[in-house]
Structures are given as structure tokens and as C-alpha cells.
Amino acid sequence: EPEVTQTPSHQVTQMGQEVILRCVPISNHLYFYWYRQILGQKVEFLVSFYNNEISEKSEIFDDQFSVERPDGSNFTLKIRSTKLEDSAMYFCASSAREYTGELFFGEGSRLTVL
Amino acid sequence: GESVGLHLPTLSVQEGDNSIINCAYSNSASDYFIWYKQESGKGPQFIIDIRSNMDKRQGQRVTVLLNKTVKHLSLQIAATQPGDSAVYFCAERRNNAGNMLTFGGGTRLMVKP
């Protein structure tokens, strides 16, 4: 069964460092997303992406965040200068359709900022 | 309401019984609702969705009920199995929010053999 894969599974970084989280969405999906979940809290929307452009972004997704589809398979989330409060599980998701809740999530990348 | 911190409401059921997981939403302009299941160490997994022009939708062993009058959503799982043990989240799309989903705080379902 096709699945969304994410790397790394866990990254530890120092405050102020840049981090890139990588995702390989399901191959025939066109819509891509990043969500995050701070430990013990709700899953929060960060950004949606389609046709090489950001479709929507939340207030969390400030200038420190960026997304990119550098090739035909990868979808990345970059945090330029990490803060302690960026520590969270970051989930990538993809969908075949727009405006759907049928998202396929990866297993997440846990980011720990020290 | 908001759910912050490590505490999750927990529902404990006997294997074979039916489970009902509830969710209250606050935005009357929400037009689309989804239930997700999250097993330990995994990402959320889509279970079932319902649009605001419906009040009930059935899937395989699951039923979602929507009561817009009281802004309440429920997920019913028939003949609960040990593999159903997970955290269950409801999510809503607030009107005109496009692809942005707002998740609720989650309920932990524990199935006793």
C-alpha cells in the first residue's frame, strides 16, 4: 500500500540552527501539507502546497518556515533558525484531491531543539 | 473547548462492545468534519468524514453522527477490537478555510480483551 515517508524520524538540533525535514508524498498525489503536534497538544496546520505554490498557511508558518518541492518526489519543510518552541512532531501529509479530509500522513519527524 | 497538556480523555471499553467517542466543535461556520485515528508512534489515519449537509454517515464498522444544533460530532465503532485502541481526533474545516483543518484535542480509546 502506498505511504508517505518522512526523514529523519528524530532530529536533535541547537537553537538557532537550520533544520530541513523531508517527505516523500504518495506518488500520484498533488496536494501536500505539513502539520505539527507539540507533545500533549493538538495537531496544528502549518501549510498546504499545490502546483509548486503555497495554497494556505497558518499563523504558525512565519518567515522562519519555508517549503519546497525540489524534485518530482520530495517535499521539504525548512526552519531557518530554530527556537525552543519549535520542538514538536512534524507530520507531512498528501492527498489526491483538494478540499478533502482524506489526508495520508507520514509517521512524523520528531524535532527536539535544545 | 481547548485541550492543553498531557491529559487526554480516555474511554475504556470491553472487546466486542460498541464505542462512542464524542467531539464538540465551536465554529458554527464549519462545513466539513473528519475523524482520524492515531496509533502510538504513527501519524493520523483518516477514518471517515461528513459534510455539514448530512447528519449521519456510515463506513465499515464506523458511523459518524453530526448534530449541528449543538455543534456535536460523534464516532461510533461497532464491535470494538483491540486494534481499535488508539487516540481519536475530530477535525473540522472552518468555512472558506480551504485545505486547512482544525483538530480537536483527542480521546484515547482503550480496548480491554
PDB file of C-alpha atoms in Angstrom:
ATOM      1  CA  GLU A   1       0.000   0.000   0.000  1.00  0.00           C
ATOM      2  CA  PRO A   2       1.464   3.414  -0.921  1.00  0.00           C
ATOM      3  CA  GLU A   3       2.528   5.528   2.013  1.00  0.00           C
ATOM      4  CA  VAL A   4       4.020   8.870   2.897  1.00  0.00           C
ATOM      5  CA  THR A   5       7.566   8.561   4.175  1.00  0.00           C
ATOM      6  CA  GLN A   6       9.401  11.097   6.306  1.00  0.00           C
ATOM      7  CA  THR A   7      13.031  11.547   7.277  1.00  0.00           C
ATOM      8  CA  PRO A   8      14.601  11.876   9.724  1.00  0.00           C
ATOM      9  CA  SER A   9      12.442  10.161  12.299  1.00  0.00           C
ATOM     10  CA  HIS A  10      14.123  12.181  15.026  1.00  0.00           C
ATOM     11  CA  GLN A  11      16.376  15.219  14.844  1.00  0.00           C
ATOM     12  CA  VAL A  12      18.059  16.994  17.699  1.00  0.00           C
ATOM     13  CA  THR A  13      19.383  20.465  16.993  1.00  0.00           C
ATOM     14  CA  GLN A  14      20.701  23.511  18.764  1.00  0.00           C
ATOM     15  CA  MET A  15      18.623  26.650  18.983  1.00  0.00           C
ATOM     16  CA  GLY A  16      19.349  28.917  16.030  1.00  0.00           C
ATOM     17  CA  GLN A  17      20.322  26.120  13.678  1.00  0.00           C
ATOM     18  CA  GLU A  18      18.592  25.415  10.385  1.00  0.00           C
ATOM     19  CA  VAL A  19      16.644  22.203  10.012  1.00  0.00           C
ATOM     20  CA  ILE A  20      15.237  20.524   6.914  1.00  0.00           C
ATOM     21  CA  LEU A  21      12.598  17.867   7.292  1.00  0.00           C
ATOM     22  CA  ARG A  22      11.986  15.681   4.293  1.00  0.00           C
ATOM     23  CA  CYS A  23       8.903  13.933   2.991  1.00  0.00           C
ATOM     24  CA  VAL A  24       8.093  11.723   0.056  1.00  0.00           C
ATOM     25  CA  PRO A  25       4.342  12.017  -0.595  1.00  0.00           C
ATOM     26  CA  ILE A  26       2.309   9.330  -2.306  1.00  0.00           C
ATOM     27  CA  SER A  27       3.379   9.375  -5.925  1.00  0.00           C
ATOM     28  CA  ASN A  28       0.112  10.288  -7.663  1.00  0.00           C
ATOM     29  CA  HIS A  29      -0.954  12.848  -5.070  1.00  0.00           C
ATOM     30  CA  LEU A  30      -0.873  16.524  -5.979  1.00  0.00           C
ATOM     31  CA  TYR A  31      -1.645  18.246  -2.670  1.00  0.00           C
ATOM     32  CA  PHE A  32       0.856  18.342   0.131  1.00  0.00           C
ATOM     33  CA  TYR A  33       0.696  19.504   3.738  1.00  0.00           C
ATOM     34  CA  TRP A  34       2.715  19.982   6.883  1.00  0.00           C
ATOM     35  CA  TYR A  35       1.140  19.732  10.312  1.00  0.00           C
ATOM     36  CA  ARG A  36       2.818  19.693  13.685  1.00  0.00           C
ATOM     37  CA  GLN A  37       1.964  18.347  17.106  1.00  0.00           C
ATOM     38  CA  ILE A  38       3.652  19.705  20.187  1.00  0.00           C
ATOM     39  CA  LEU A  39       3.847  16.991  22.841  1.00  0.00           C
ATOM     40  CA  GLY A  40       0.484  16.575  24.535  1.00  0.00           C
ATOM     41  CA  GLN A  41      -1.205  19.165  22.381  1.00  0.00           C
ATOM     42  CA  LYS A  42      -3.390  19.247  19.317  1.00  0.00           C
ATOM     43  CA  VAL A  43      -2.333  18.617  15.769  1.00  0.00           C
ATOM     44  CA  GLU A  44      -1.885  22.040  14.143  1.00  0.00           C
ATOM     45  CA  PHE A  45      -1.955  23.011  10.477  1.00  0.00           C
ATOM     46  CA  LEU A  46       1.139  24.704   9.116  1.00  0.00           C
ATOM     47  CA  VAL A  47       0.872  24.874   5.340  1.00  0.00           C
ATOM     48  CA  SER A  48      -0.670  23.395   2.221  1.00  0.00           C
ATOM     49  CA  PHE A  49       1.075  23.253  -1.143  1.00  0.00           C
ATOM     50  CA  TYR A  50      -0.076  22.637  -4.684  1.00  0.00           C
ATOM     51  CA  ASN A  51       1.420  23.203  -8.107  1.00  0.00           C
ATOM     52  CA  ASN A  52       4.681  24.462  -6.611  1.00  0.00           C
ATOM     53  CA  GLU A  53       2.972  27.144  -4.597  1.00  0.00           C
ATOM     54  CA  ILE A  54       1.744  27.580  -1.062  1.00  0.00           C
ATOM     55  CA  SER A  55      -2.052  27.379  -1.077  1.00  0.00           C
ATOM     56  CA  GLU A  56      -2.632  28.301   2.547  1.00  0.00           C
ATOM     57  CA  LYS A  57      -0.571  28.834   5.644  1.00  0.00           C
ATOM     58  CA  SER A  58      -1.360  29.315   9.293  1.00  0.00           C
ATOM     59  CA  GLU A  59      -0.108  31.976  11.674  1.00  0.00           C
ATOM     60  CA  ILE A  60       2.475  29.497  12.910  1.00  0.00           C
ATOM     61  CA  PHE A  61       4.086  29.388   9.463  1.00  0.00           C
ATOM     62  CA  ASP A  62       6.053  32.612   9.730  1.00  0.00           C
ATOM     63  CA  ASP A  63       9.116  33.802   7.845  1.00  0.00           C
ATOM     64  CA  GLN A  64      11.276  31.219   9.607  1.00  0.00           C
ATOM     65  CA  PHE A  65       9.461  28.438   7.766  1.00  0.00           C
ATOM     66  CA  SER A  66       9.596  27.544   4.097  1.00  0.00           C
ATOM     67  CA  VAL A  67       8.532  24.626   1.956  1.00  0.00           C
ATOM     68  CA  GLU A  68       9.847  23.346  -1.304  1.00  0.00           C
ATOM     69  CA  ARG A  69       9.312  20.584  -3.802  1.00  0.00           C
ATOM     70  CA  PRO A  70      12.855  20.375  -5.113  1.00  0.00           C
ATOM     71  CA  ASP A  71      12.186  17.488  -7.468  1.00  0.00           C
ATOM     72  CA  GLY A  72       9.337  15.244  -8.541  1.00  0.00           C
ATOM     73  CA  SER A  73       9.231  13.208  -5.363  1.00  0.00           C
ATOM     74  CA  ASN A  74      10.379  15.173  -2.310  1.00  0.00           C
ATOM     75  CA  PHE A  75       8.553  17.810  -0.285  1.00  0.00           C
ATOM     76  CA  THR A  76      10.600  19.611   2.358  1.00  0.00           C
ATOM     77  CA  LEU A  77       9.985  21.837   5.349  1.00  0.00           C
ATOM     78  CA  LYS A  78      12.812  24.148   6.333  1.00  0.00           C
ATOM     79  CA  ILE A  79      13.069  26.011   9.604  1.00  0.00           C
ATOM     80  CA  ARG A  80      15.758  28.651   9.208  1.00  0.00           C
ATOM     81  CA  SER A  81      16.627  29.444  12.799  1.00  0.00           C
ATOM     82  CA  THR A  82      15.054  27.021  15.218  1.00  0.00           C
ATOM     83  CA  LYS A  83      13.604  28.107  18.537  1.00  0.00           C
ATOM     84  CA  LEU A  84      12.916  26.018  21.618  1.00  0.00           C
ATOM     85  CA  GLU A  85       9.197  26.237  20.927  1.00  0.00           C
ATOM     86  CA  ASP A  86       9.674  24.595  17.518  1.00  0.00           C
ATOM     87  CA  SER A  87      10.192  21.288  19.322  1.00  0.00           C
ATOM     88  CA  ALA A  88       7.353  19.096  18.092  1.00  0.00           C
ATOM     89  CA  MET A  89       6.409  16.164  15.910  1.00  0.00           C
ATOM     90  CA  TYR A  90       6.116  17.354  12.326  1.00  0.00           C
ATOM     91  CA  PHE A  91       3.763  15.419  10.078  1.00  0.00           C
ATOM     92  CA  CYS A  92       3.779  15.540   6.322  1.00  0.00           C
ATOM     93  CA  ALA A  93       0.591  14.568   4.505  1.00  0.00           C
ATOM     94  CA  SER A  94      -0.625  14.306   0.948  1.00  0.00           C
ATOM     95  CA  SER A  95      -3.969  13.969  -0.766  1.00  0.00           C
ATOM     96  CA  ALA A  96      -5.251  13.135  -4.206  1.00  0.00           C
ATOM     97  CA  ARG A  97      -7.902  15.834  -4.117  1.00  0.00           C
ATOM     98  CA  GLU A  98      -8.253  19.381  -2.948  1.00  0.00           C
ATOM     99  CA  TYR A  99     -10.550  20.346  -0.075  1.00  0.00           C
ATOM    100  CA  THR A 100     -10.558  16.845   1.332  1.00  0.00           C
ATOM    101  CA  GLY A 101     -10.013  15.499   4.809  1.00  0.00           C
ATOM    102  CA  GLU A 102      -8.746  12.234   3.375  1.00  0.00           C
ATOM    103  CA  LEU A 103      -5.141  13.046   4.043  1.00  0.00           C
ATOM    104  CA  PHE A 104      -2.452  10.410   4.144  1.00  0.00           C
ATOM    105  CA  PHE A 105       0.009  11.199   6.900  1.00  0.00           C
ATOM    106  CA  GLY A 106       3.559  10.057   7.351  1.00  0.00           C
ATOM    107  CA  GLU A 107       4.814   8.752  10.669  1.00  0.00           C
ATOM    108  CA  GLY A 108       6.301  12.097  11.557  1.00  0.00           C
ATOM    109  CA  SER A 109       9.683  13.645  12.269  1.00  0.00           C
ATOM    110  CA  ARG A 110      10.335  14.477  15.877  1.00  0.00           C
ATOM    111  CA  LEU A 111      12.289  17.708  16.227  1.00  0.00           C
ATOM    112  CA  THR A 112      13.989  18.487  19.520  1.00  0.00           C
ATOM    113  CA  VAL A 113      15.519  21.938  19.864  1.00  0.00           C
ATOM    114  CA  LEU A 114      17.998  22.350  22.719  1.00  0.00           C
TER     115      LEU A 114
ATOM    116  CA  GLY B   1     -13.052  23.897  24.184  1.00  0.00           C
ATOM    117  CA  GLU B   2      -9.275  23.935  24.250  1.00  0.00           C
ATOM    118  CA  SER B   3      -7.378  20.904  25.409  1.00  0.00           C
ATOM    119  CA  VAL B   4      -3.864  21.661  26.515  1.00  0.00           C
ATOM    120  CA  GLY B   5      -1.303  19.490  28.224  1.00  0.00           C
ATOM    121  CA  LEU B   6      -0.713  15.789  28.571  1.00  0.00           C
ATOM    122  CA  HIS B   7      -4.144  14.751  29.789  1.00  0.00           C
ATOM    123  CA  LEU B   8      -6.389  13.088  27.236  1.00  0.00           C
ATOM    124  CA  PRO B   9      -9.931  11.982  27.962  1.00  0.00           C
ATOM    125  CA  THR B  10      -9.918   8.191  27.985  1.00  0.00           C
ATOM    126  CA  LEU B  11     -12.640   5.766  27.030  1.00  0.00           C
ATOM    127  CA  SER B  12     -12.171   2.188  28.172  1.00  0.00           C
ATOM    128  CA  VAL B  13     -14.388  -0.477  26.582  1.00  0.00           C
ATOM    129  CA  GLN B  14     -14.591  -4.228  26.551  1.00  0.00           C
ATOM    130  CA  GLU B  15     -13.689  -6.018  23.351  1.00  0.00           C
ATOM    131  CA  GLY B  16     -16.834  -6.636  21.350  1.00  0.00           C
ATOM    132  CA  ASP B  17     -18.755  -3.723  22.839  1.00  0.00           C
ATOM    133  CA  ASN B  18     -19.654  -0.617  20.870  1.00  0.00           C
ATOM    134  CA  SER B  19     -17.681   2.579  21.447  1.00  0.00           C
ATOM    135  CA  ILE B  20     -18.891   6.137  21.167  1.00  0.00           C
ATOM    136  CA  ILE B  21     -16.339   8.928  21.010  1.00  0.00           C
ATOM    137  CA  ASN B  22     -17.594  12.475  21.219  1.00  0.00           C
ATOM    138  CA  CYS B  23     -16.340  15.795  19.985  1.00  0.00           C
ATOM    139  CA  ALA B  24     -17.657  19.301  20.455  1.00  0.00           C
ATOM    140  CA  TYR B  25     -16.760  21.950  17.945  1.00  0.00           C
ATOM    141  CA  SER B  26     -17.084  25.656  18.426  1.00  0.00           C
ATOM    142  CA  ASN B  27     -17.341  27.177  14.965  1.00  0.00           C
ATOM    143  CA  SER B  28     -20.872  27.184  13.585  1.00  0.00           C
ATOM    144  CA  ALA B  29     -19.459  28.059  10.155  1.00  0.00           C
ATOM    145  CA  SER B  30     -17.594  24.757   9.869  1.00  0.00           C
ATOM    146  CA  ASP B  31     -18.837  22.804   6.876  1.00  0.00           C
ATOM    147  CA  TYR B  32     -16.840  19.602   6.895  1.00  0.00           C
ATOM    148  CA  PHE B  33     -15.753  17.207   9.631  1.00  0.00           C
ATOM    149  CA  ILE B  34     -13.339  14.324   9.769  1.00  0.00           C
ATOM    150  CA  TRP B  35     -12.357  11.621  12.245  1.00  0.00           C
ATOM    151  CA  TYR B  36      -8.774  10.421  12.466  1.00  0.00           C
ATOM    152  CA  LYS B  37      -7.181   7.581  14.378  1.00  0.00           C
ATOM    153  CA  GLN B  38      -3.629   7.873  15.681  1.00  0.00           C
ATOM    154  CA  GLU B  39      -1.828   4.811  16.909  1.00  0.00           C
ATOM    155  CA  SER B  40       1.250   5.143  19.060  1.00  0.00           C
ATOM    156  CA  GLY B  41       4.256   6.271  17.032  1.00  0.00           C
ATOM    157  CA  LYS B  42       2.271   6.837  13.855  1.00  0.00           C
ATOM    158  CA  GLY B  43       0.669   9.700  12.029  1.00  0.00           C
ATOM    159  CA  PRO B  44      -3.088  10.321  11.996  1.00  0.00           C
ATOM    160  CA  GLN B  45      -5.067   7.939   9.810  1.00  0.00           C
ATOM    161  CA  PHE B  46      -8.282   9.012   8.076  1.00  0.00           C
ATOM    162  CA  ILE B  47     -11.349   7.091   9.234  1.00  0.00           C
ATOM    163  CA  ILE B  48     -14.442   8.825   7.922  1.00  0.00           C
ATOM    164  CA  ASP B  49     -15.722  12.267   7.000  1.00  0.00           C
ATOM    165  CA  ILE B  50     -19.072  14.030   6.870  1.00  0.00           C
ATOM    166  CA  ARG B  51     -20.260  17.259   5.305  1.00  0.00           C
ATOM    167  CA  SER B  52     -22.480  19.697   7.129  1.00  0.00           C
ATOM    168  CA  ASN B  53     -25.465  18.958   4.867  1.00  0.00           C
ATOM    169  CA  MET B  54     -25.613  15.436   6.352  1.00  0.00           C
ATOM    170  CA  ASP B  55     -26.321  14.216   9.868  1.00  0.00           C
ATOM    171  CA  LYS B  56     -25.126  10.638   9.563  1.00  0.00           C
ATOM    172  CA  ARG B  57     -22.635   8.685   7.536  1.00  0.00           C
ATOM    173  CA  GLN B  58     -21.661   5.058   7.806  1.00  0.00           C
ATOM    174  CA  GLY B  59     -18.491   3.243   6.963  1.00  0.00           C
ATOM    175  CA  GLN B  60     -17.158  -0.159   7.729  1.00  0.00           C
ATOM    176  CA  ARG B  61     -17.907  -0.683  11.441  1.00  0.00           C
ATOM    177  CA  VAL B  62     -17.951   3.069  11.990  1.00  0.00           C
ATOM    178  CA  THR B  63     -20.692   5.667  11.975  1.00  0.00           C
ATOM    179  CA  VAL B  64     -20.308   9.408  12.310  1.00  0.00           C
ATOM    180  CA  LEU B  65     -23.179  11.497  13.623  1.00  0.00           C
ATOM    181  CA  LEU B  66     -23.352  15.254  13.285  1.00  0.00           C
ATOM    182  CA  ASN B  67     -25.638  17.449  15.344  1.00  0.00           C
ATOM    183  CA  LYS B  68     -25.245  20.990  14.091  1.00  0.00           C
ATOM    184  CA  THR B  69     -27.763  22.374  16.544  1.00  0.00           C
ATOM    185  CA  VAL B  70     -25.491  21.649  19.494  1.00  0.00           C
ATOM    186  CA  LYS B  71     -22.258  21.566  17.482  1.00  0.00           C
ATOM    187  CA  HIS B  72     -21.554  17.968  18.358  1.00  0.00           C
ATOM    188  CA  LEU B  73     -19.890  15.176  16.420  1.00  0.00           C
ATOM    189  CA  SER B  74     -19.616  11.552  17.437  1.00  0.00           C
ATOM    190  CA  LEU B  75     -17.861   8.469  16.162  1.00  0.00           C
ATOM    191  CA  GLN B  76     -19.436   5.122  16.836  1.00  0.00           C
ATOM    192  CA  ILE B  77     -17.334   1.998  16.474  1.00  0.00           C
ATOM    193  CA  ALA B  78     -19.232  -1.281  16.362  1.00  0.00           C
ATOM    194  CA  ALA B  79     -17.828  -4.450  17.918  1.00  0.00           C
ATOM    195  CA  THR B  80     -14.678  -2.748  19.156  1.00  0.00           C
ATOM    196  CA  GLN B  81     -11.490  -4.725  18.667  1.00  0.00           C
ATOM    197  CA  PRO B  82      -8.066  -4.486  20.349  1.00  0.00           C
ATOM    198  CA  GLY B  83      -6.717  -2.992  17.113  1.00  0.00           C
ATOM    199  CA  ASP B  84      -9.053  -0.046  17.626  1.00  0.00           C
ATOM    200  CA  SER B  85      -7.012   1.085  20.630  1.00  0.00           C
ATOM    201  CA  ALA B  86      -5.638   4.498  19.672  1.00  0.00           C
ATOM    202  CA  VAL B  87      -6.178   8.228  20.103  1.00  0.00           C
ATOM    203  CA  TYR B  88      -9.096   9.524  18.050  1.00  0.00           C
ATOM    204  CA  PHE B  89      -9.209  13.106  16.806  1.00  0.00           C
ATOM    205  CA  CYS B  90     -12.026  15.010  15.261  1.00  0.00           C
ATOM    206  CA  ALA B  91     -11.127  17.770  12.832  1.00  0.00           C
ATOM    207  CA  GLU B  92     -13.165  20.473  11.180  1.00  0.00           C
ATOM    208  CA  ARG B  93     -12.807  22.704   8.210  1.00  0.00           C
ATOM    209  CA  ARG B  94     -13.997  26.142   9.073  1.00  0.00           C
ATOM    210  CA  ASN B  95     -15.977  27.742   6.297  1.00  0.00           C
ATOM    211  CA  ASN B  96     -13.770  29.087   3.496  1.00  0.00           C
ATOM    212  CA  ALA B  97     -10.691  27.592   5.147  1.00  0.00           C
ATOM    213  CA  GLY B  98      -9.839  25.648   2.015  1.00  0.00           C
ATOM    214  CA  ASN B  99      -7.456  22.879   2.904  1.00  0.00           C
ATOM    215  CA  MET B 100      -6.782  23.974   6.478  1.00  0.00           C
ATOM    216  CA  LEU B 101      -8.124  21.545   9.070  1.00  0.00           C
ATOM    217  CA  THR B 102      -8.516  22.392  12.757  1.00  0.00           C
ATOM    218  CA  PHE B 103      -8.027  19.404  15.022  1.00  0.00           C
ATOM    219  CA  GLY B 104      -9.654  18.742  18.374  1.00  0.00           C
ATOM    220  CA  GLY B 105      -7.854  17.566  21.472  1.00  0.00           C
ATOM    221  CA  GLY B 106      -8.286  13.813  21.047  1.00  0.00           C
ATOM    222  CA  THR B 107      -9.748  10.930  23.029  1.00  0.00           C
ATOM    223  CA  ARG B 108      -7.814   7.823  23.947  1.00  0.00           C
ATOM    224  CA  LEU B 109      -9.703   4.587  23.354  1.00  0.00           C
ATOM    225  CA  MET B 110      -8.516   1.569  25.317  1.00  0.00           C
ATOM    226  CA  VAL B 111      -9.981  -1.816  24.453  1.00  0.00           C
ATOM    227  CA  LYS B 112      -9.861  -4.464  27.154  1.00  0.00           C
ATOM    228  CA  PRO B 113      -9.638  -8.069  25.948  1.00  0.00           C
TER     229      PRO B 113
END
